[in-house]
mmCIF file of N, CA and C in Angstrom:
data_model
loop_
_atom_site.group_PDB
_atom_site.id
_atom_site.type_symbol
_atom_site.label_atom_id
_atom_site.label_comp_id
_atom_site.label_asym_id
_atom_site.label_seq_id
_atom_site.Cartn_x
_atom_site.Cartn_y
_atom_site.Cartn_z
ATOM 1 N N MET A 27 53.802 -46.835 -61.308
ATOM 2 C CA MET A 27 52.993 -47.487 -60.349
ATOM 3 C C MET A 27 52.706 -46.634 -59.129
ATOM 4 N N THR A 28 53.633 -45.846 -58.847
ATOM 5 C CA THR A 28 53.374 -44.939 -57.732
ATOM 6 C C THR A 28 52.206 -44.041 -58.026
ATOM 7 N N CYS A 29 52.096 -43.764 -59.257
ATOM 8 C CA CYS A 29 51.003 -42.896 -59.677
ATOM 9 C C CYS A 29 49.676 -43.604 -59.440
ATOM 10 N N CYS A 30 49.597 -44.839 -59.771
ATOM 11 C CA CYS A 30 48.354 -45.591 -59.609
ATOM 12 C C CYS A 30 48.088 -45.898 -58.147
ATOM 13 N N SER A 31 49.131 -46.149 -57.411
ATOM 14 C CA SER A 31 48.933 -46.488 -56.007
ATOM 15 C C SER A 31 48.529 -45.266 -55.197
ATOM 16 N N SER A 32 48.906 -44.102 -55.595
ATOM 17 C CA SER A 32 48.536 -42.905 -54.843
ATOM 18 C C SER A 32 47.133 -42.422 -55.189
ATOM 19 N N LEU A 33 46.599 -42.882 -56.300
ATOM 20 C CA LEU A 33 45.262 -42.464 -56.729
ATOM 21 C C LEU A 33 44.177 -42.854 -55.724
ATOM 22 N N PRO A 34 44.158 -44.084 -55.243
ATOM 23 C CA PRO A 34 43.135 -44.414 -54.259
ATOM 24 C C PRO A 34 43.292 -43.593 -52.988
ATOM 25 N N THR A 35 44.480 -43.268 -52.617
ATOM 26 C CA THR A 35 44.702 -42.474 -51.411
ATOM 27 C C THR A 35 44.172 -41.069 -51.608
ATOM 28 N N LEU A 36 44.400 -40.507 -52.784
ATOM 29 C CA LEU A 36 43.892 -39.162 -53.058
ATOM 30 C C LEU A 36 42.365 -39.153 -53.068
ATOM 31 N N THR A 37 41.785 -40.147 -53.665
ATOM 32 C CA THR A 37 40.327 -40.186 -53.684
ATOM 33 C C THR A 37 39.768 -40.344 -52.277
ATOM 34 N N MET A 38 40.430 -41.093 -51.456
ATOM 35 C CA MET A 38 39.984 -41.248 -50.070
ATOM 36 C C MET A 38 40.118 -39.925 -49.321
ATOM 37 N N GLU A 39 41.265 -39.270 -49.542
ATOM 38 C CA GLU A 39 41.458 -37.977 -48.889
ATOM 39 C C GLU A 39 40.440 -36.969 -49.403
ATOM 40 N N PHE A 40 40.190 -37.027 -50.707
ATOM 41 C CA PHE A 40 39.211 -36.126 -51.297
ATOM 42 C C PHE A 40 37.820 -36.383 -50.707
ATOM 43 N N ARG A 41 37.512 -37.652 -50.521
ATOM 44 C CA ARG A 41 36.227 -37.997 -49.900
ATOM 45 C C ARG A 41 36.143 -37.438 -48.483
ATOM 46 N N TYR A 42 37.213 -37.570 -47.747
ATOM 47 C CA TYR A 42 37.229 -37.036 -46.385
ATOM 48 C C TYR A 42 37.039 -35.521 -46.386
ATOM 49 N N VAL A 43 37.733 -34.871 -47.321
ATOM 50 C CA VAL A 43 37.619 -33.409 -47.406
ATOM 51 C C VAL A 43 36.195 -33.013 -47.789
ATOM 52 N N VAL A 44 35.657 -33.690 -48.807
ATOM 53 C CA VAL A 44 34.287 -33.390 -49.234
ATOM 54 C C VAL A 44 33.313 -33.661 -48.096
ATOM 55 N N HIS A 45 33.522 -34.776 -47.431
ATOM 56 C CA HIS A 45 32.656 -35.127 -46.304
ATOM 57 C C HIS A 45 32.769 -34.079 -45.196
ATOM 58 N N ALA A 46 33.990 -33.659 -44.894
ATOM 59 C CA ALA A 46 34.198 -32.661 -43.845
ATOM 60 C C ALA A 46 33.555 -31.327 -44.231
ATOM 61 N N VAL A 47 33.720 -30.925 -45.488
ATOM 62 C CA VAL A 47 33.120 -29.670 -45.948
ATOM 63 C C VAL A 47 31.595 -29.766 -45.896
ATOM 64 N N ALA A 48 31.071 -30.887 -46.339
ATOM 65 C CA ALA A 48 29.620 -31.076 -46.314
ATOM 66 C C ALA A 48 29.105 -31.042 -44.880
ATOM 67 N N ARG A 49 29.847 -31.702 -44.000
ATOM 68 C CA ARG A 49 29.442 -31.734 -42.593
ATOM 69 C C ARG A 49 29.480 -30.339 -41.981
ATOM 70 N N LEU A 50 30.551 -29.602 -42.259
ATOM 71 C CA LEU A 50 30.643 -28.235 -41.745
ATOM 72 C C LEU A 50 29.523 -27.358 -42.306
ATOM 73 N N SER A 51 29.266 -27.546 -43.591
ATOM 74 C CA SER A 51 28.194 -26.784 -44.222
ATOM 75 C C SER A 51 26.850 -27.124 -43.577
ATOM 76 N N TYR A 52 26.614 -28.407 -43.350
ATOM 77 C CA TYR A 52 25.377 -28.861 -42.722
ATOM 78 C C TYR A 52 25.258 -28.288 -41.310
ATOM 79 N N MET A 53 26.354 -28.348 -40.551
ATOM 80 C CA MET A 53 26.347 -27.832 -39.183
ATOM 81 C C MET A 53 26.085 -26.326 -39.180
ATOM 82 N N SER A 54 26.693 -25.645 -40.149
ATOM 83 C CA SER A 54 26.502 -24.203 -40.237
ATOM 84 C C SER A 54 25.038 -23.873 -40.529
ATOM 85 N N VAL A 55 24.454 -24.590 -41.486
ATOM 86 C CA VAL A 55 23.043 -24.376 -41.828
ATOM 87 C C VAL A 55 22.162 -24.719 -40.640
ATOM 88 N N ARG A 56 22.501 -25.797 -39.967
ATOM 89 C CA ARG A 56 21.711 -26.222 -38.812
ATOM 90 C C ARG A 56 21.786 -25.191 -37.688
ATOM 91 N N GLN A 57 22.975 -24.658 -37.449
ATOM 92 C CA GLN A 57 23.120 -23.625 -36.421
ATOM 93 C C GLN A 57 22.318 -22.381 -36.791
ATOM 94 N N GLU A 58 22.340 -22.018 -38.061
ATOM 95 C CA GLU A 58 21.561 -20.863 -38.501
ATOM 96 C C GLU A 58 20.064 -21.116 -38.308
ATOM 97 N N GLN A 59 19.634 -22.336 -38.649
ATOM 98 C CA GLN A 59 18.220 -22.663 -38.467
ATOM 99 C C GLN A 59 17.847 -22.639 -36.989
ATOM 100 N N THR A 60 18.750 -23.189 -36.161
ATOM 101 C CA THR A 60 18.507 -23.194 -34.723
ATOM 102 C C THR A 60 18.440 -21.765 -34.206
ATOM 103 N N LEU A 61 19.352 -20.936 -34.674
ATOM 104 C CA LEU A 61 19.353 -19.539 -34.266
ATOM 105 C C LEU A 61 18.069 -18.843 -34.719
ATOM 106 N N GLU A 62 17.657 -19.119 -35.953
ATOM 107 C CA GLU A 62 16.411 -18.532 -36.450
ATOM 108 C C GLU A 62 15.220 -19.010 -35.632
ATOM 109 N N ARG A 63 15.218 -20.308 -35.332
ATOM 110 C CA ARG A 63 14.119 -20.856 -34.527
ATOM 111 C C ARG A 63 14.092 -20.230 -33.141
ATOM 112 N N SER A 64 15.278 -20.150 -32.515
ATOM 113 C CA SER A 64 15.311 -19.594 -31.162
ATOM 114 C C SER A 64 14.944 -18.116 -31.182
ATOM 115 N N THR A 65 15.394 -17.393 -32.212
ATOM 116 C CA THR A 65 15.023 -15.986 -32.333
ATOM 117 C C THR A 65 13.524 -15.863 -32.565
ATOM 118 N N SER A 66 13.003 -16.701 -33.426
ATOM 119 C CA SER A 66 11.568 -16.692 -33.700
ATOM 120 C C SER A 66 10.782 -17.034 -32.437
ATOM 121 N N PHE A 67 11.260 -18.036 -31.697
ATOM 122 C CA PHE A 67 10.606 -18.444 -30.464
ATOM 123 C C PHE A 67 10.645 -17.310 -29.438
ATOM 124 N N ALA A 68 11.808 -16.655 -29.322
ATOM 125 C CA ALA A 68 11.938 -15.541 -28.382
ATOM 126 C C ALA A 68 11.002 -14.399 -28.774
ATOM 127 N N ASN A 69 10.938 -14.112 -30.065
ATOM 128 C CA ASN A 69 10.030 -13.058 -30.524
ATOM 129 C C ASN A 69 8.577 -13.420 -30.230
ATOM 130 N N THR A 70 8.252 -14.684 -30.448
ATOM 131 C CA THR A 70 6.892 -15.144 -30.158
ATOM 132 C C THR A 70 6.584 -14.996 -28.672
ATOM 133 N N LEU A 71 7.556 -15.383 -27.831
ATOM 134 C CA LEU A 71 7.355 -15.234 -26.388
ATOM 135 C C LEU A 71 7.166 -13.769 -26.008
ATOM 136 N N ARG A 72 7.977 -12.892 -26.597
ATOM 137 C CA ARG A 72 7.842 -11.463 -26.313
ATOM 138 C C ARG A 72 6.463 -10.952 -26.737
ATOM 139 N N MET A 73 6.028 -11.371 -27.912
ATOM 140 C CA MET A 73 4.717 -10.935 -28.399
ATOM 141 C C MET A 73 3.598 -11.449 -27.499
ATOM 142 N N MET A 74 3.739 -12.711 -27.052
ATOM 143 C CA MET A 74 2.722 -13.278 -26.164
ATOM 144 C C MET A 74 2.698 -12.528 -24.835
ATOM 145 N N ALA A 75 3.892 -12.216 -24.305
ATOM 146 C CA ALA A 75 3.957 -11.481 -23.043
ATOM 147 C C ALA A 75 3.335 -10.100 -23.198
ATOM 148 N N CYS A 76 3.618 -9.454 -24.312
ATOM 149 C CA CYS A 76 3.049 -8.128 -24.580
ATOM 150 C C CYS A 76 1.526 -8.219 -24.680
ATOM 151 N N THR A 77 1.050 -9.233 -25.376
ATOM 152 C CA THR A 77 -0.393 -9.435 -25.514
ATOM 153 C C THR A 77 -1.027 -9.702 -24.154
ATOM 154 N N GLU A 78 -0.350 -10.516 -23.341
ATOM 155 C CA GLU A 78 -0.862 -10.811 -21.998
ATOM 156 C C GLU A 78 -0.950 -9.532 -21.166
ATOM 157 N N ARG A 79 0.093 -8.686 -21.256
ATOM 158 C CA ARG A 79 0.070 -7.428 -20.515
ATOM 159 C C ARG A 79 -1.084 -6.552 -20.978
ATOM 160 N N LYS A 80 -1.273 -6.484 -22.299
ATOM 161 C CA LYS A 80 -2.375 -5.675 -22.821
ATOM 162 C C LYS A 80 -3.713 -6.221 -22.345
ATOM 163 N N ASN A 81 -3.859 -7.550 -22.408
ATOM 164 C CA ASN A 81 -5.104 -8.167 -21.933
ATOM 165 C C ASN A 81 -5.285 -7.923 -20.446
ATOM 166 N N GLY A 82 -4.175 -8.013 -19.704
ATOM 167 C CA GLY A 82 -4.237 -7.750 -18.267
ATOM 168 C C GLY A 82 -4.665 -6.322 -17.981
ATOM 169 N N MET A 83 -4.137 -5.386 -18.760
ATOM 170 C CA MET A 83 -4.529 -3.987 -18.585
ATOM 171 C C MET A 83 -6.006 -3.800 -18.934
ATOM 172 N N ARG A 84 -6.448 -4.483 -19.996
ATOM 173 C CA ARG A 84 -7.862 -4.395 -20.366
ATOM 174 C C ARG A 84 -8.738 -4.956 -19.253
ATOM 175 N N LEU A 85 -8.311 -6.099 -18.705
ATOM 176 C CA LEU A 85 -9.087 -6.695 -17.617
ATOM 177 C C LEU A 85 -9.112 -5.777 -16.407
ATOM 178 N N LEU A 86 -7.961 -5.172 -16.107
ATOM 179 C CA LEU A 86 -7.894 -4.271 -14.966
ATOM 180 C C LEU A 86 -8.796 -3.062 -15.182
ATOM 181 N N LYS A 87 -8.767 -2.501 -16.398
ATOM 182 C CA LYS A 87 -9.641 -1.371 -16.702
ATOM 183 C C LYS A 87 -11.102 -1.790 -16.597
ATOM 184 N N THR A 88 -11.409 -2.979 -17.089
ATOM 185 C CA THR A 88 -12.782 -3.480 -17.014
ATOM 186 C C THR A 88 -13.214 -3.627 -15.557
ATOM 187 N N LYS A 89 -12.323 -4.183 -14.719
ATOM 188 C CA LYS A 89 -12.652 -4.340 -13.301
ATOM 189 C C LYS A 89 -12.876 -2.988 -12.646
ATOM 190 N N LYS A 90 -11.993 -2.019 -12.952
ATOM 191 C CA LYS A 90 -12.148 -0.693 -12.357
ATOM 192 C C LYS A 90 -13.466 -0.061 -12.781
ATOM 193 N N LEU A 91 -13.804 -0.197 -14.064
ATOM 194 C CA LEU A 91 -15.075 0.355 -14.541
ATOM 195 C C LEU A 91 -16.257 -0.343 -13.878
ATOM 196 N N THR A 92 -16.142 -1.660 -13.700
ATOM 197 C CA THR A 92 -17.207 -2.410 -13.028
ATOM 198 C C THR A 92 -17.369 -1.922 -11.593
ATOM 199 N N TRP A 93 -16.237 -1.712 -10.900
ATOM 200 C CA TRP A 93 -16.307 -1.202 -9.525
ATOM 201 C C TRP A 93 -16.962 0.172 -9.499
ATOM 202 N N LYS A 94 -16.612 1.036 -10.460
ATOM 203 C CA LYS A 94 -17.212 2.368 -10.502
ATOM 204 C C LYS A 94 -18.718 2.275 -10.731
ATOM 205 N N VAL A 95 -19.117 1.429 -11.669
ATOM 206 C CA VAL A 95 -20.546 1.268 -11.958
ATOM 207 C C VAL A 95 -21.267 0.740 -10.726
ATOM 208 N N ASP A 96 -20.692 -0.266 -10.063
ATOM 209 C CA ASP A 96 -21.313 -0.810 -8.852
ATOM 210 C C ASP A 96 -21.432 0.266 -7.780
ATOM 211 N N ASP A 97 -20.373 1.077 -7.638
ATOM 212 C CA ASP A 97 -20.389 2.147 -6.649
ATOM 213 C C ASP A 97 -21.483 3.161 -6.972
ATOM 214 N N HIS A 98 -21.595 3.524 -8.252
ATOM 215 C CA HIS A 98 -22.635 4.476 -8.652
ATOM 216 C C HIS A 98 -24.030 3.890 -8.444
ATOM 217 N N GLU A 99 -24.197 2.619 -8.760
ATOM 218 C CA GLU A 99 -25.500 1.980 -8.541
ATOM 219 C C GLU A 99 -25.858 1.973 -7.059
ATOM 220 N N LEU A 100 -24.861 1.716 -6.207
ATOM 221 C CA LEU A 100 -25.097 1.726 -4.766
ATOM 222 C C LEU A 100 -25.507 3.125 -4.300
ATOM 223 N N LYS A 101 -24.829 4.141 -4.812
ATOM 224 C CA LYS A 101 -25.183 5.516 -4.445
ATOM 225 C C LYS A 101 -26.590 5.860 -4.921
ATOM 226 N N ILE A 102 -26.936 5.442 -6.124
ATOM 227 C CA ILE A 102 -28.278 5.712 -6.654
ATOM 228 C C ILE A 102 -29.331 5.024 -5.793
ATOM 229 N N ARG A 103 -29.060 3.762 -5.408
ATOM 230 C CA ARG A 103 -30.017 3.047 -4.557
ATOM 231 C C ARG A 103 -30.198 3.748 -3.215
ATOM 232 N N SER A 104 -29.087 4.225 -2.628
ATOM 233 C CA SER A 104 -29.218 4.901 -1.337
ATOM 234 C C SER A 104 -29.940 6.240 -1.499
ATOM 235 N N LEU A 105 -29.749 6.921 -2.644
ATOM 236 C CA LEU A 105 -30.504 8.155 -2.891
ATOM 237 C C LEU A 105 -32.001 7.862 -3.005
ATOM 238 N N TYR A 106 -32.347 6.786 -3.706
ATOM 239 C CA TYR A 106 -33.758 6.402 -3.795
ATOM 240 C C TYR A 106 -34.323 6.099 -2.411
ATOM 241 N N SER A 107 -33.524 5.432 -1.591
ATOM 242 C CA SER A 107 -33.958 5.099 -0.243
ATOM 243 C C SER A 107 -34.192 6.373 0.572
ATOM 244 N N ILE A 108 -33.288 7.336 0.440
ATOM 245 C CA ILE A 108 -33.440 8.604 1.165
ATOM 246 C C ILE A 108 -34.683 9.344 0.677
ATOM 247 N N GLU A 109 -34.894 9.379 -0.635
ATOM 248 C CA GLU A 109 -36.090 10.035 -1.182
ATOM 249 C C GLU A 109 -37.363 9.364 -0.668
ATOM 250 N N ASP A 110 -37.342 8.039 -0.583
ATOM 251 C CA ASP A 110 -38.506 7.308 -0.088
ATOM 252 C C ASP A 110 -38.782 7.672 1.371
ATOM 253 N N ARG A 111 -37.736 7.727 2.188
ATOM 254 C CA ARG A 111 -37.909 8.099 3.596
ATOM 255 C C ARG A 111 -38.453 9.517 3.727
ATOM 256 N N LEU A 112 -37.910 10.431 2.920
ATOM 257 C CA LEU A 112 -38.388 11.818 2.967
ATOM 258 C C LEU A 112 -39.867 11.913 2.590
ATOM 259 N N SER A 113 -40.264 11.181 1.566
ATOM 260 C CA SER A 113 -41.681 11.226 1.167
ATOM 261 C C SER A 113 -42.567 10.652 2.269
ATOM 262 N N ARG A 114 -42.107 9.594 2.948
ATOM 263 C CA ARG A 114 -42.886 9.041 4.064
ATOM 264 C C ARG A 114 -42.995 10.045 5.210
ATOM 265 N N LEU A 115 -41.881 10.731 5.500
ATOM 266 C CA LEU A 115 -41.913 11.738 6.570
ATOM 267 C C LEU A 115 -42.859 12.884 6.225
ATOM 268 N N GLU A 116 -42.852 13.302 4.962
ATOM 269 C CA GLU A 116 -43.771 14.367 4.543
ATOM 270 C C GLU A 116 -45.223 13.921 4.678
ATOM 271 N N GLU A 117 -45.508 12.676 4.305
ATOM 272 C CA GLU A 117 -46.868 12.144 4.453
ATOM 273 C C GLU A 117 -47.268 12.093 5.925
ATOM 274 N N ASP A 118 -46.318 11.630 6.781
ATOM 275 C CA ASP A 118 -46.601 11.578 8.220
ATOM 276 C C ASP A 118 -46.840 12.977 8.781
ATOM 277 N N GLU A 119 -46.060 13.948 8.307
ATOM 278 C CA GLU A 119 -46.228 15.323 8.777
ATOM 279 C C GLU A 119 -47.611 15.857 8.401
ATOM 280 N N LYS A 120 -48.040 15.595 7.176
ATOM 281 C CA LYS A 120 -49.375 16.036 6.741
ATOM 282 C C LYS A 120 -50.463 15.361 7.570
ATOM 283 N N LYS A 121 -50.286 14.064 7.806
ATOM 284 C CA LYS A 121 -51.281 13.319 8.581
ATOM 285 C C LYS A 121 -51.341 13.843 10.014
ATOM 286 N N ASN A 122 -50.175 14.105 10.607
ATOM 287 C CA ASN A 122 -50.142 14.634 11.973
ATOM 288 C C ASN A 122 -50.771 16.025 12.038
ATOM 289 N N ALA A 123 -50.512 16.848 11.017
ATOM 290 C CA ALA A 123 -51.119 18.191 10.994
ATOM 291 C C ALA A 123 -52.638 18.079 10.910
ATOM 292 N N GLU A 124 -53.149 17.150 10.114
ATOM 293 C CA GLU A 124 -54.597 16.936 10.018
ATOM 294 C C GLU A 124 -55.165 16.466 11.348
ATOM 295 N N ASP A 125 -54.446 15.540 12.014
ATOM 296 C CA ASP A 125 -54.904 15.040 13.318
ATOM 297 C C ASP A 125 -54.940 16.165 14.348
ATOM 298 N N ILE A 126 -53.950 17.040 14.330
ATOM 299 C CA ILE A 126 -53.909 18.155 15.280
ATOM 300 C C ILE A 126 -55.084 19.101 15.033
ATOM 301 N N GLU A 127 -55.366 19.390 13.769
ATOM 302 C CA GLU A 127 -56.504 20.258 13.444
ATOM 303 C C GLU A 127 -57.820 19.621 13.887
ATOM 304 N N ASP A 128 -57.939 18.315 13.675
ATOM 305 C CA ASP A 128 -59.155 17.612 14.115
ATOM 306 C C ASP A 128 -59.307 17.680 15.628
ATOM 307 N N LEU A 129 -58.213 17.495 16.369
ATOM 308 C CA LEU A 129 -58.270 17.569 17.834
ATOM 309 C C LEU A 129 -58.626 18.976 18.301
ATOM 310 N N LYS A 130 -58.074 19.990 17.668
ATOM 311 C CA LYS A 130 -58.399 21.373 18.041
ATOM 312 C C LYS A 130 -59.890 21.647 17.826
ATOM 313 N N TYR A 131 -60.380 21.219 16.691
ATOM 314 C CA TYR A 131 -61.797 21.420 16.379
ATOM 315 C C TYR A 131 -62.677 20.679 17.384
ATOM 316 N N PHE A 132 -62.308 19.418 17.692
ATOM 317 C CA PHE A 132 -63.068 18.604 18.639
ATOM 318 C C PHE A 132 -63.072 19.249 20.010
ATOM 319 N N LEU A 133 -61.904 19.691 20.473
ATOM 320 C CA LEU A 133 -61.820 20.300 21.799
ATOM 321 C C LEU A 133 -62.578 21.621 21.848
ATOM 322 N N LYS A 134 -62.503 22.377 20.802
ATOM 323 C CA LYS A 134 -63.143 23.686 20.769
ATOM 324 C C LYS A 134 -64.663 23.553 20.751
ATOM 325 N N ASN A 135 -65.181 22.629 20.002
ATOM 326 C CA ASN A 135 -66.627 22.486 19.866
ATOM 327 C C ASN A 135 -67.243 21.554 20.908
ATOM 328 N N ARG A 136 -66.505 20.657 21.444
ATOM 329 C CA ARG A 136 -67.054 19.631 22.321
ATOM 330 C C ARG A 136 -67.114 20.097 23.779
ATOM 331 N N TYR A 137 -66.080 20.753 24.241
ATOM 332 C CA TYR A 137 -66.024 21.140 25.648
ATOM 333 C C TYR A 137 -66.291 22.634 25.773
ATOM 334 N N PRO A 138 -67.020 22.973 26.806
ATOM 335 C CA PRO A 138 -67.267 24.400 27.021
ATOM 336 C C PRO A 138 -65.995 25.127 27.470
ATOM 337 N N GLN A 139 -66.049 26.396 27.374
ATOM 338 C CA GLN A 139 -64.883 27.220 27.652
ATOM 339 C C GLN A 139 -64.417 27.071 29.097
ATOM 340 N N ARG A 140 -65.350 26.947 30.034
ATOM 341 C CA ARG A 140 -64.958 26.867 31.449
ATOM 342 C C ARG A 140 -64.218 25.575 31.757
ATOM 343 N N VAL A 141 -64.574 24.462 31.087
ATOM 344 C CA VAL A 141 -63.855 23.202 31.309
ATOM 345 C C VAL A 141 -62.427 23.343 30.798
ATOM 346 N N LEU A 142 -62.295 24.004 29.674
ATOM 347 C CA LEU A 142 -60.953 24.210 29.128
ATOM 348 C C LEU A 142 -60.117 25.091 30.046
ATOM 349 N N LEU A 143 -60.746 26.125 30.624
ATOM 350 C CA LEU A 143 -60.017 26.990 31.557
ATOM 351 C C LEU A 143 -59.625 26.220 32.813
ATOM 352 N N ALA A 144 -60.517 25.355 33.296
ATOM 353 C CA ALA A 144 -60.210 24.553 34.476
ATOM 354 C C ALA A 144 -59.070 23.576 34.169
ATOM 355 N N LEU A 145 -59.132 22.994 32.999
ATOM 356 C CA LEU A 145 -58.072 22.066 32.601
ATOM 357 C C LEU A 145 -56.737 22.798 32.474
ATOM 358 N N LYS A 146 -56.801 23.998 31.938
ATOM 359 C CA LYS A 146 -55.595 24.789 31.784
ATOM 360 C C LYS A 146 -55.035 25.167 33.157
ATOM 361 N N ALA A 147 -55.897 25.541 34.063
ATOM 362 C CA ALA A 147 -55.461 25.911 35.409
ATOM 363 C C ALA A 147 -54.888 24.704 36.134
ATOM 364 N N TRP A 148 -55.519 23.565 35.963
ATOM 365 C CA TRP A 148 -55.034 22.357 36.626
ATOM 366 C C TRP A 148 -53.643 21.972 36.108
ATOM 367 N N CYS A 149 -53.413 22.170 34.804
ATOM 368 C CA CYS A 149 -52.110 21.827 34.218
ATOM 369 C C CYS A 149 -51.014 22.762 34.706
ATOM 370 N N THR A 150 -51.348 23.979 35.048
ATOM 371 C CA THR A 150 -50.324 24.924 35.491
ATOM 372 C C THR A 150 -49.989 24.762 36.960
ATOM 373 N N VAL A 151 -50.857 24.126 37.748
ATOM 374 C CA VAL A 151 -50.614 23.957 39.182
ATOM 375 C C VAL A 151 -49.536 22.988 39.450
#
């Protein structure tokens, strides 16, 4: 009878052992999965940060290139402005030279020599 009475106790103990082993096994698998997930998550975060840095560098390079282009466009515009002013000055110089020649011709042909000499003498007094 002792044999029969101890049988239920052994089966109960066996159940506890099996349950404990199963639980430990489950916890171990769960910890491994958690570790894999956290490692995967950390790797994903690292990759995202790296991608963000690369994108940031690309944006920074793009901004620098944009600033350079804007600067060059500004310089080109100011060069065009300077060229325009120079061409206007050259036109004014030609026009003034023509006006001076016209005045010389007018004075030479219009007034007699003695009036010019009198005017010259009056200016020197």
